[in-house]
Coordinates of C-alpha atoms in Angstrom, one line a residue:
M1 CA 12.6 -2.7 -13.5
T2 CA 11.1 -2.7 -10.1
G3 CA 13.7 -2.8 -7.3
A4 CA 16.5 -1.0 -9.2
I5 CA 16.3 2.1 -7.2
A6 CA 16.6 0.2 -3.9
L7 CA 19.9 -1.2 -5.0
F8 CA 21.0 2.1 -6.4
A9 CA 20.1 4.3 -3.5
A10 CA 20.0 2.2 -0.4
L11 CA 22.7 -0.4 -0.9
V12 CA 25.4 1.3 -2.9
L13 CA 25.5 5.1 -2.7
A14 CA 26.0 6.6 0.8
T15 CA 23.7 9.5 1.6
T16 CA 25.8 12.5 2.6
A17 CA 25.2 16.2 3.0
P18 CA 24.8 17.8 -0.4
V19 CA 27.8 19.6 -1.9
G20 CA 27.5 23.1 -3.3
A21 CA 23.8 23.6 -2.7
S22 CA 22.6 27.2 -2.6
A23 CA 19.3 29.0 -2.7
G24 CA 18.4 31.1 -5.7
G25 CA 15.4 32.3 -7.6
H26 CA 16.6 32.3 -11.2
T27 CA 18.6 29.8 -13.1
G28 CA 20.8 31.8 -15.4
D29 CA 23.4 33.1 -12.9
L30 CA 26.2 30.6 -13.6
A31 CA 28.6 30.4 -16.5
R32 CA 27.6 28.3 -19.5
T33 CA 29.4 27.2 -22.6
D34 CA 26.5 28.1 -24.8
N35 CA 24.7 31.4 -24.3
S36 CA 23.0 31.6 -27.7
P37 CA 19.3 32.6 -27.8
E38 CA 16.8 30.0 -26.9
A39 CA 15.0 28.3 -29.7
P40 CA 11.2 29.0 -30.1
A41 CA 8.9 26.9 -27.9
P42 CA 6.8 24.3 -29.6
A43 CA 3.4 25.6 -30.8
G44 CA 1.1 26.4 -28.0
L45 CA 3.6 25.7 -25.3
D46 CA 5.2 29.1 -24.8
R47 CA 3.7 29.7 -21.3
F48 CA 5.2 26.4 -20.1
Y49 CA 8.6 26.9 -21.7
R50 CA 8.9 30.4 -20.4
Q51 CA 7.6 29.9 -16.9
T52 CA 9.5 31.3 -13.9
L53 CA 10.4 28.8 -11.2
T54 CA 10.2 29.4 -7.4
W55 CA 12.8 27.5 -5.4
S56 CA 12.7 26.5 -1.8
P57 CA 14.4 23.8 0.4
C58 CA 13.3 20.3 -0.4
A59 CA 11.2 18.5 2.2
G60 CA 13.4 15.7 3.5
A61 CA 16.6 17.3 2.2
P62 CA 16.6 21.0 3.2
A63 CA 20.1 21.6 1.6
L64 CA 18.6 20.6 -1.7
Q65 CA 16.5 23.2 -3.7
C66 CA 13.1 22.1 -5.1
A67 CA 10.6 23.7 -7.5
A68 CA 7.5 22.7 -9.3
V69 CA 7.3 22.8 -13.1
T70 CA 3.8 23.2 -14.7
V71 CA 3.2 21.0 -17.7
P72 CA 0.1 20.1 -19.8
L73 CA -1.6 16.9 -18.9
D74 CA -2.2 16.3 -22.6
Y75 CA 0.3 18.0 -24.9
A76 CA -2.1 17.7 -27.8
H77 CA -4.4 20.1 -25.9
P78 CA -2.0 22.5 -24.0
T79 CA -4.9 24.8 -23.0
G80 CA -6.5 22.0 -21.0
P81 CA -5.7 20.7 -17.5
T82 CA -2.2 21.0 -16.2
I83 CA -0.1 18.9 -13.7
S84 CA 3.0 19.7 -11.7
V85 CA 6.4 18.0 -12.0
A86 CA 8.6 18.2 -8.9
I87 CA 12.3 18.9 -9.6
S88 CA 15.4 19.5 -7.5
R89 CA 18.7 21.2 -8.0
L90 CA 22.2 20.8 -6.6
R91 CA 24.4 23.6 -7.9
A92 CA 27.6 22.9 -9.9
G93 CA 30.7 22.8 -7.7
R94 CA 32.5 25.6 -9.6
R95 CA 31.1 28.5 -11.5
D96 CA 34.1 29.0 -13.8
V97 CA 33.9 25.5 -15.3
R98 CA 30.1 24.9 -15.2
R99 CA 28.8 23.4 -18.4
G100 CA 25.1 23.2 -17.7
I101 CA 22.6 20.8 -16.2
L102 CA 22.7 17.0 -15.8
L103 CA 19.2 15.5 -15.5
I104 CA 19.0 12.2 -13.7
N105 CA 16.5 9.4 -13.9
P106 CA 17.0 6.3 -11.7
G107 CA 14.7 3.9 -13.6
G108 CA 11.6 1.9 -12.7
P109 CA 9.5 3.1 -14.4
G110 CA 7.8 4.5 -11.4
N111 CA 10.9 5.4 -9.2
S112 CA 11.4 8.8 -7.6
G113 CA 14.5 10.7 -8.5
L114 CA 13.8 13.9 -6.7
L115 CA 16.3 13.4 -3.8
L116 CA 19.0 11.6 -5.8
P117 CA 21.4 14.6 -6.5
P118 CA 23.1 14.5 -3.1
Q119 CA 23.7 10.8 -3.4
L120 CA 25.1 11.1 -7.0
A121 CA 27.2 14.1 -5.9
A122 CA 28.8 12.1 -3.1
A123 CA 29.9 9.4 -5.6
M124 CA 30.8 11.6 -8.6
P125 CA 34.4 12.6 -9.1
A126 CA 35.0 16.3 -8.5
D127 CA 35.9 17.2 -12.1
A128 CA 32.5 16.0 -13.3
R129 CA 30.6 17.3 -10.2
D130 CA 32.1 20.8 -10.7
R131 CA 30.6 21.1 -14.2
Y132 CA 26.9 20.4 -13.7
D133 CA 23.9 21.4 -11.8
L134 CA 22.5 18.0 -10.8
I135 CA 18.8 18.0 -11.5
G136 CA 16.5 15.3 -10.0
F137 CA 12.8 14.9 -10.7
D138 CA 9.8 12.8 -10.0
P139 CA 8.3 11.9 -13.4
R140 CA 4.6 12.6 -13.9
S141 CA 2.4 10.5 -11.6
V142 CA 5.4 9.6 -9.3
G143 CA 6.3 10.8 -5.8
R144 CA 5.5 14.5 -5.6
S145 CA 4.4 14.9 -9.2
N146 CA 0.7 14.3 -9.1
P147 CA 1.1 10.8 -7.7
I148 CA -1.3 8.1 -8.6
S149 CA -2.5 5.1 -6.7
C150 CA -4.5 2.0 -7.7
G151 CA -5.3 1.0 -4.1
L152 CA -3.3 -2.2 -4.5
T153 CA -2.6 -4.6 -1.6
A154 CA 1.0 -5.6 -1.0
A155 CA 0.3 -8.9 -2.8
E156 CA -1.2 -7.2 -5.8
Q157 CA 1.8 -4.9 -6.1
N158 CA 3.9 -8.0 -6.8
Y159 CA 2.3 -8.4 -10.2
L160 CA 5.6 -9.5 -11.9
L161 CA 6.5 -12.4 -9.6
L162 CA 3.3 -14.4 -9.2
P163 CA 3.1 -17.5 -7.0
P164 CA 2.7 -20.9 -8.7
Q165 CA -1.0 -21.0 -9.6
S166 CA -3.4 -21.8 -12.4
F167 CA -3.7 -19.7 -15.5
A168 CA -7.3 -18.9 -14.5
A169 CA -6.0 -17.5 -11.2
D170 CA -3.4 -15.4 -13.1
V171 CA -6.2 -13.9 -15.2
G172 CA -8.4 -13.1 -12.2
R173 CA -5.6 -11.5 -10.3
Q174 CA -4.2 -9.4 -13.1
A175 CA -7.6 -8.3 -14.5
G176 CA -8.5 -7.2 -11.0
I177 CA -5.4 -5.0 -10.7
A178 CA -6.2 -3.4 -14.1
A179 CA -9.8 -2.7 -13.0
K180 CA -8.6 -1.1 -9.7
C181 CA -6.3 1.2 -11.6
A182 CA -9.0 2.3 -14.0
R183 CA -11.5 2.9 -11.2
A184 CA -9.0 4.9 -9.1
N185 CA -7.6 7.1 -11.9
G186 CA -9.9 7.2 -14.9
Q187 CA -8.8 9.1 -18.0
F188 CA -5.7 10.5 -16.2
L189 CA -4.0 7.1 -16.8
R190 CA -3.9 7.6 -20.5
F191 CA -1.4 10.5 -20.3
I192 CA 1.3 8.7 -18.2
T193 CA 3.6 7.7 -21.0
T194 CA 7.3 7.8 -21.8
R195 CA 6.7 10.3 -24.7
N196 CA 4.9 12.7 -22.3
T197 CA 7.6 12.3 -19.7
A198 CA 10.2 13.2 -22.4
R199 CA 8.2 16.3 -23.2
D200 CA 8.1 17.2 -19.6
M201 CA 11.9 16.9 -19.6
D202 CA 12.2 19.4 -22.4
V203 CA 9.9 21.8 -20.5
I204 CA 12.2 21.4 -17.4
R205 CA 15.2 22.2 -19.6
A206 CA 13.6 25.4 -20.9
A207 CA 12.2 26.5 -17.5
L208 CA 15.8 26.2 -16.1
G209 CA 16.9 28.6 -18.8
E210 CA 19.1 26.0 -20.6
R211 CA 19.5 25.6 -24.3
K212 CA 20.7 22.0 -23.9
L213 CA 20.5 19.3 -21.2
S214 CA 22.9 16.5 -20.4
Y215 CA 21.4 13.3 -19.0
L216 CA 22.2 10.3 -16.9
G217 CA 19.6 7.5 -17.2
Y218 CA 19.6 4.2 -15.5
S219 CA 17.6 1.1 -16.5
Y220 CA 14.1 2.4 -17.7
G221 CA 15.9 5.8 -17.8
T222 CA 17.8 4.5 -20.8
Y223 CA 14.6 4.1 -22.7
L224 CA 13.3 7.5 -21.5
G225 CA 16.7 9.1 -22.6
S226 CA 16.6 7.4 -26.0
V227 CA 13.1 8.7 -26.6
Y228 CA 14.1 12.2 -25.5
T229 CA 17.0 12.3 -27.9
Q230 CA 14.8 11.2 -30.8
M231 CA 12.1 13.8 -30.0
F232 CA 14.4 16.6 -28.9
G233 CA 17.9 15.7 -30.2
T234 CA 18.8 19.4 -30.9
H235 CA 18.5 20.1 -27.2
A236 CA 20.6 17.1 -26.0
D237 CA 24.2 17.5 -25.0
R238 CA 26.1 14.6 -23.2
I239 CA 24.0 11.5 -22.8
V240 CA 24.8 8.5 -20.6
L241 CA 22.6 5.4 -20.7
D242 CA 23.4 2.7 -18.1
S243 CA 21.8 -0.8 -18.3
S244 CA 19.8 -0.4 -21.4
V245 CA 16.3 -1.4 -22.4
D246 CA 15.9 -2.9 -25.8
P247 CA 13.5 -0.6 -27.5
D248 CA 12.2 -3.4 -29.8
V249 CA 10.7 -5.3 -26.9
V250 CA 9.0 -2.6 -24.7
W251 CA 7.3 -3.8 -22.6
Q252 CA 6.0 -7.3 -22.8
G253 CA 9.1 -8.6 -24.5
L254 CA 11.4 -7.3 -21.7
T255 CA 9.7 -9.3 -19.0
R256 CA 10.2 -12.5 -21.0
A257 CA 13.8 -11.6 -21.9
M258 CA 14.6 -11.5 -18.2
S259 CA 13.8 -15.2 -17.8
P260 CA 16.9 -16.8 -19.5
A261 CA 19.1 -14.1 -18.0
V262 CA 17.9 -14.9 -14.4
E263 CA 18.5 -18.6 -15.0
V264 CA 22.1 -17.8 -16.0
G265 CA 22.5 -15.6 -13.0
L266 CA 21.1 -18.2 -10.6
N267 CA 23.4 -20.9 -11.9
R268 CA 26.3 -18.6 -11.6
W269 CA 25.4 -17.9 -8.0
A270 CA 25.1 -21.7 -7.4
A271 CA 28.5 -22.3 -8.8
W272 CA 29.9 -19.5 -6.6
T273 CA 28.3 -21.0 -3.5
A274 CA 29.5 -24.5 -4.3
A275 CA 33.0 -23.2 -4.5
R276 CA 32.5 -22.1 -0.9
N277 CA 30.9 -25.3 0.3
Q278 CA 33.0 -25.4 3.4
Q279 CA 31.4 -22.2 4.5
Y280 CA 27.8 -22.7 3.3
G281 CA 27.4 -26.4 3.2
L282 CA 24.9 -26.4 0.4
G283 CA 26.6 -28.7 -2.2
V284 CA 29.9 -29.3 -3.9
S285 CA 28.6 -28.5 -7.4
G286 CA 26.6 -25.8 -8.9
A287 CA 24.0 -28.3 -9.9
A288 CA 23.6 -29.6 -6.4
V289 CA 23.2 -26.1 -4.9
R290 CA 20.7 -25.2 -7.5
A291 CA 18.7 -28.4 -6.9
R292 CA 18.6 -27.7 -3.2
F293 CA 17.5 -24.1 -3.8
D294 CA 14.7 -25.3 -6.0
R295 CA 13.5 -27.8 -3.4
L296 CA 13.5 -25.1 -0.7
L297 CA 11.2 -23.0 -2.9
A298 CA 8.7 -25.8 -3.3
S299 CA 8.8 -26.9 0.4
G300 CA 8.6 -23.4 1.7
N301 CA 5.3 -22.9 -0.1
R302 CA 4.0 -26.0 1.6
V303 CA 5.4 -25.2 5.1
P304 CA 7.0 -21.8 5.7
L305 CA 10.7 -21.8 6.6
R306 CA 11.9 -20.6 10.0
V307 CA 15.2 -18.8 9.4
D308 CA 16.8 -17.2 12.4
D309 CA 13.8 -15.1 13.8
L310 CA 12.2 -14.8 10.4
T311 CA 9.5 -16.8 8.8
L312 CA 9.7 -17.1 5.0
T313 CA 7.5 -18.8 2.4
G314 CA 8.9 -20.2 -0.8
E315 CA 7.7 -17.1 -2.5
D316 CA 9.5 -14.9 0.0
L317 CA 12.7 -16.8 -0.7
R318 CA 12.1 -16.4 -4.5
A319 CA 11.6 -12.6 -4.1
I320 CA 14.9 -12.3 -2.1
A321 CA 16.7 -14.4 -4.8
F322 CA 15.2 -12.2 -7.6
G323 CA 16.6 -9.1 -5.9
V324 CA 20.0 -10.7 -5.4
M325 CA 20.3 -11.4 -9.1
Y326 CA 20.5 -7.6 -9.7
D327 CA 24.0 -7.5 -8.1
D328 CA 26.5 -10.4 -7.8
R329 CA 28.0 -8.7 -4.7
L330 CA 24.8 -9.8 -2.9
Y331 CA 25.4 -13.5 -3.6
R332 CA 26.4 -14.0 0.0
V333 CA 22.9 -12.8 1.1
L334 CA 21.2 -15.7 -0.6
S335 CA 24.0 -18.2 0.3
D336 CA 23.9 -17.3 4.0
L337 CA 20.1 -17.3 4.0
L338 CA 20.0 -20.8 2.6
H339 CA 22.8 -22.0 4.8
V340 CA 20.8 -21.0 7.9
A341 CA 17.6 -22.4 6.5
V342 CA 19.3 -25.8 5.9
N343 CA 21.8 -26.1 8.7
G344 CA 20.4 -23.8 11.4
G345 CA 22.2 -21.0 13.2
R346 CA 22.0 -17.2 13.0
L347 CA 22.1 -15.0 9.9
H348 CA 24.9 -12.5 9.5
P349 CA 23.5 -9.2 10.8
E350 CA 23.8 -7.5 7.4
V351 CA 22.0 -10.4 5.7
H352 CA 19.3 -10.4 8.4
D353 CA 18.8 -6.6 7.8
Y354 CA 18.6 -7.1 4.0
V355 CA 16.1 -9.9 4.2
A356 CA 13.9 -8.3 6.9
G357 CA 13.9 -5.0 4.9
N358 CA 12.8 -6.8 1.8
L359 CA 10.0 -8.6 3.6
T360 CA 8.4 -5.3 4.7
P361 CA 5.6 -4.2 2.3
P362 CA 6.0 -0.8 0.7
P363 CA 4.1 2.0 2.4
D364 CA 1.9 2.6 -0.7
D365 CA 1.5 1.5 -4.3
N366 CA 2.5 4.7 -6.1
A367 CA 5.7 3.2 -7.7
V368 CA 3.8 0.2 -9.0
A369 CA 0.8 2.1 -10.1
A370 CA 3.0 4.6 -12.1
Q371 CA 5.0 1.7 -13.5
L372 CA 1.9 0.0 -14.7
A373 CA 0.6 3.2 -16.3
I374 CA 3.9 3.6 -18.3
I375 CA 4.2 0.0 -19.5
C376 CA 0.5 -0.4 -20.3
D377 CA 0.2 3.0 -22.1
D378 CA 3.4 3.0 -24.1
A379 CA 2.7 0.0 -26.2
S380 CA -0.3 -2.3 -26.9
W381 CA -0.2 -5.7 -25.2
P382 CA -1.8 -8.8 -26.9
R383 CA -5.3 -9.6 -25.7
D384 CA -5.2 -13.3 -26.8
L385 CA -5.4 -15.3 -23.6
D386 CA -4.5 -18.5 -25.4
L387 CA -1.2 -16.9 -26.4
Y388 CA -0.3 -16.2 -22.8
R389 CA -1.4 -19.6 -21.7
R390 CA 0.9 -21.3 -24.2
E391 CA 3.8 -19.0 -23.5
K392 CA 3.4 -19.6 -19.7
I393 CA 3.7 -23.4 -20.2
R394 CA 6.6 -23.1 -22.7
D395 CA 8.7 -20.6 -20.7
G396 CA 7.9 -22.3 -17.5
H397 CA 9.6 -25.5 -18.7
R398 CA 12.5 -23.6 -20.3
Y399 CA 13.2 -21.2 -17.4
P400 CA 11.8 -22.7 -14.2
F401 CA 12.6 -19.9 -11.8
Y402 CA 10.9 -17.0 -13.6
G403 CA 9.7 -18.2 -17.0
A404 CA 6.0 -19.0 -16.1
T405 CA 5.3 -15.8 -14.2
A406 CA 7.2 -13.6 -16.8
A407 CA 5.2 -15.1 -19.7
T408 CA 1.7 -15.2 -18.2
V409 CA -0.9 -12.4 -18.4
K410 CA -0.1 -9.0 -16.9
P411 CA -2.5 -6.1 -15.9
C412 CA -1.7 -4.6 -19.2
T413 CA -3.4 -7.5 -20.9
F414 CA -6.7 -6.1 -19.5
W415 CA -5.8 -2.4 -19.5
P416 CA -8.9 -0.3 -20.3
Y417 CA -7.0 2.1 -22.7
R418 CA -5.1 1.7 -25.9
P419 CA -2.0 3.8 -26.4
L420 CA -2.8 7.3 -27.6
E421 CA 0.5 7.4 -29.7
S422 CA 2.7 5.0 -31.4
A423 CA 6.0 4.2 -29.7
T424 CA 8.9 6.5 -30.8
P425 CA 11.1 4.7 -33.3
I426 CA 14.7 4.6 -32.2
G427 CA 17.4 5.1 -34.9
P428 CA 19.8 7.4 -36.5
G429 CA 18.7 10.8 -37.4
N430 CA 17.6 13.3 -34.8
E431 CA 19.4 11.8 -31.8
A432 CA 21.9 13.5 -29.5
P433 CA 25.3 14.4 -31.0
S434 CA 26.9 11.7 -28.8
I435 CA 25.7 8.9 -26.5
L436 CA 27.8 6.8 -24.1
M437 CA 26.3 3.5 -23.0
V438 CA 27.2 1.2 -20.1
Q439 CA 26.2 -2.4 -19.7
S440 CA 27.3 -5.3 -17.5
E441 CA 27.6 -8.6 -19.4
L442 CA 25.3 -10.6 -17.2
D443 CA 22.7 -8.1 -16.2
T444 CA 19.4 -9.9 -15.4
A445 CA 17.0 -6.9 -15.4
T446 CA 18.0 -5.4 -18.7
P447 CA 20.0 -8.2 -20.5
A448 CA 23.0 -7.2 -22.5
S449 CA 21.4 -8.2 -25.8
G450 CA 19.2 -5.1 -25.4
A451 CA 22.1 -2.8 -25.0
R452 CA 23.7 -4.2 -28.1
R453 CA 20.5 -3.7 -30.0
L454 CA 20.2 -0.1 -28.8
H455 CA 23.8 0.6 -29.6
Q456 CA 23.2 -0.8 -33.1
L457 CA 20.3 1.6 -33.5
L458 CA 22.1 4.7 -32.2
H459 CA 24.9 5.2 -34.7
N460 CA 26.5 7.9 -32.7
S461 CA 26.9 5.8 -29.5
R462 CA 29.8 3.9 -27.9
L463 CA 29.2 1.0 -25.6
I464 CA 31.2 0.1 -22.5
T465 CA 30.7 -3.5 -21.5
L466 CA 31.7 -4.7 -18.1
A467 CA 32.8 -8.3 -18.6
N468 CA 32.0 -11.1 -16.2
A469 CA 29.8 -8.9 -14.0
Q470 CA 26.2 -9.5 -13.0
K471 CA 25.1 -6.0 -12.1
H472 CA 22.1 -3.9 -12.9
I473 CA 23.2 -0.2 -12.9
V474 CA 27.0 0.2 -13.0
Y475 CA 28.3 3.7 -13.2
L476 CA 29.3 5.0 -9.7
T477 CA 27.6 2.0 -8.0
Y478 CA 29.8 -1.0 -8.7
G479 CA 33.3 0.4 -8.1
N480 CA 34.8 -0.5 -11.4
P481 CA 37.6 1.9 -12.2
C482 CA 37.5 1.4 -15.9
V483 CA 33.8 2.1 -16.2
D484 CA 33.7 5.0 -13.8
A485 CA 36.8 6.7 -15.3
T486 CA 35.5 6.4 -18.9
V487 CA 32.1 7.8 -18.1
T488 CA 33.5 10.6 -16.0
R489 CA 35.9 11.5 -18.8
Y490 CA 33.0 11.8 -21.2
L491 CA 31.0 14.0 -18.9
V492 CA 34.0 16.3 -18.4
T493 CA 35.3 16.5 -22.0
G494 CA 32.4 15.4 -24.2
Q495 CA 34.7 13.0 -26.0
L496 CA 33.5 9.5 -26.7
P497 CA 36.0 6.6 -26.7
A498 CA 37.5 6.0 -30.1
A499 CA 35.8 2.6 -30.1
D500 CA 33.7 0.4 -27.9
I501 CA 35.4 -0.7 -24.7
T502 CA 35.3 -3.9 -22.7
C503 CA 36.2 -3.3 -19.0
T504 CA 37.5 -6.2 -16.9
N505 CA 35.7 -7.0 -13.7
T506 CA 37.9 -7.0 -10.6
A507 CA 38.1 -9.7 -8.0
S508 CA 37.4 -7.2 -5.2
T509 CA 33.9 -6.4 -6.7
F510 CA 32.8 -10.0 -7.4
G511 CA 31.0 -11.9 -4.6
T512 CA 32.3 -9.6 -1.9
E513 CA 32.0 -11.1 1.6
R514 CA 32.0 -9.0 4.7
R515 CA 32.2 -11.8 7.3

């Protein structure tokens, strides 16, 4: 969840000048495969579906075109207050083969996608890039789309990875976060939901003059995409879901499902590091490396560690390790960090930059505030404090790195509002005509069991599994030829693989070292 976009945008895809961007006021000037008349707008929403967009260069990316789409705050009362959703557009590379629009969501929830099209274009093969206008957007309450804030401190923003403390301290901390969000945003919070974001997506599609949209969703974006296809399946074209959320466990269950996955990932890292003991000097077995890591976490919380020119508490070290678990190519970051902490010396410059960057507090709390709104408003969370107390003890014993903090109370436990709508059931029926799913076998943020469950529910889907890979967000970010070629082929031709596919991880992408 949190942190996925940093790996996607900052560490993997290089930012380049956008390809094929052009100014333009209307959206229907390029060739389409389907020029049939637009379906009627849902009742009461005609003015939103038929609105005319005004495009101008995006602030921060002047070669990219931006516009504001007006949507109802509450779709049940479309004559009431409205909000603005910021969208961006990078034109298709070729007019003669253009199919339509590809809407992108980078995950979170709470992450901005407005400026992603140039990064995706730089990584996307030309035959796919030529066929789509790439459309980025900031979901409601995020970035430039009526952003919210709860006024949270840097420590409060880290509500998912709590320091070791009493259950009473957990309650006080998380209840305080919920109260801050309620005071700062009031009734507006109630309308920040996945279902409303899916409705916004359909307004975006219509305002762009398109009968259908194609979609690429990462992480949380897989749940958003699944919900969209259930609500607006007749308007869905080619759908790619990468690193999937299990719809049966949104959202409390997902945080707990991460605990065993992170344990597997940490032990895999420890074995990798032990195999390089001559370089890192942290132990000759995975068990020895893991034990040393656990001791450093505990000792660092008593006396902060001095590593190179950085000072880290045990919780800082744990946060760095948590981020490394998103991508096994970052194993060397954690190994080098611990090597210097134990044996002295200087960090590799790339490792130093990564660690220092992740110790810097975010400039504001918008991403976390928007994430809380989504996960607290989508589904009801239990209010039984004894239940959380028992689960914290049980999962803390089973999964020592993350179990206790994953299972304990969250701000949603104390959220002032109950969901206005039931969660959208995911299953066969009104979904898109075809869906291609991508999943790494050892993903810690959205475990592979969730992808298998979503695949089971979506009868018209195919699943690509990247074996022996610990990577959250795979397509165009991990460099696996099998995954990238299969997804690109689907985006170009619309043809799903005849059966599910297992792709082999390559040695060049596992544990890459740049010494």
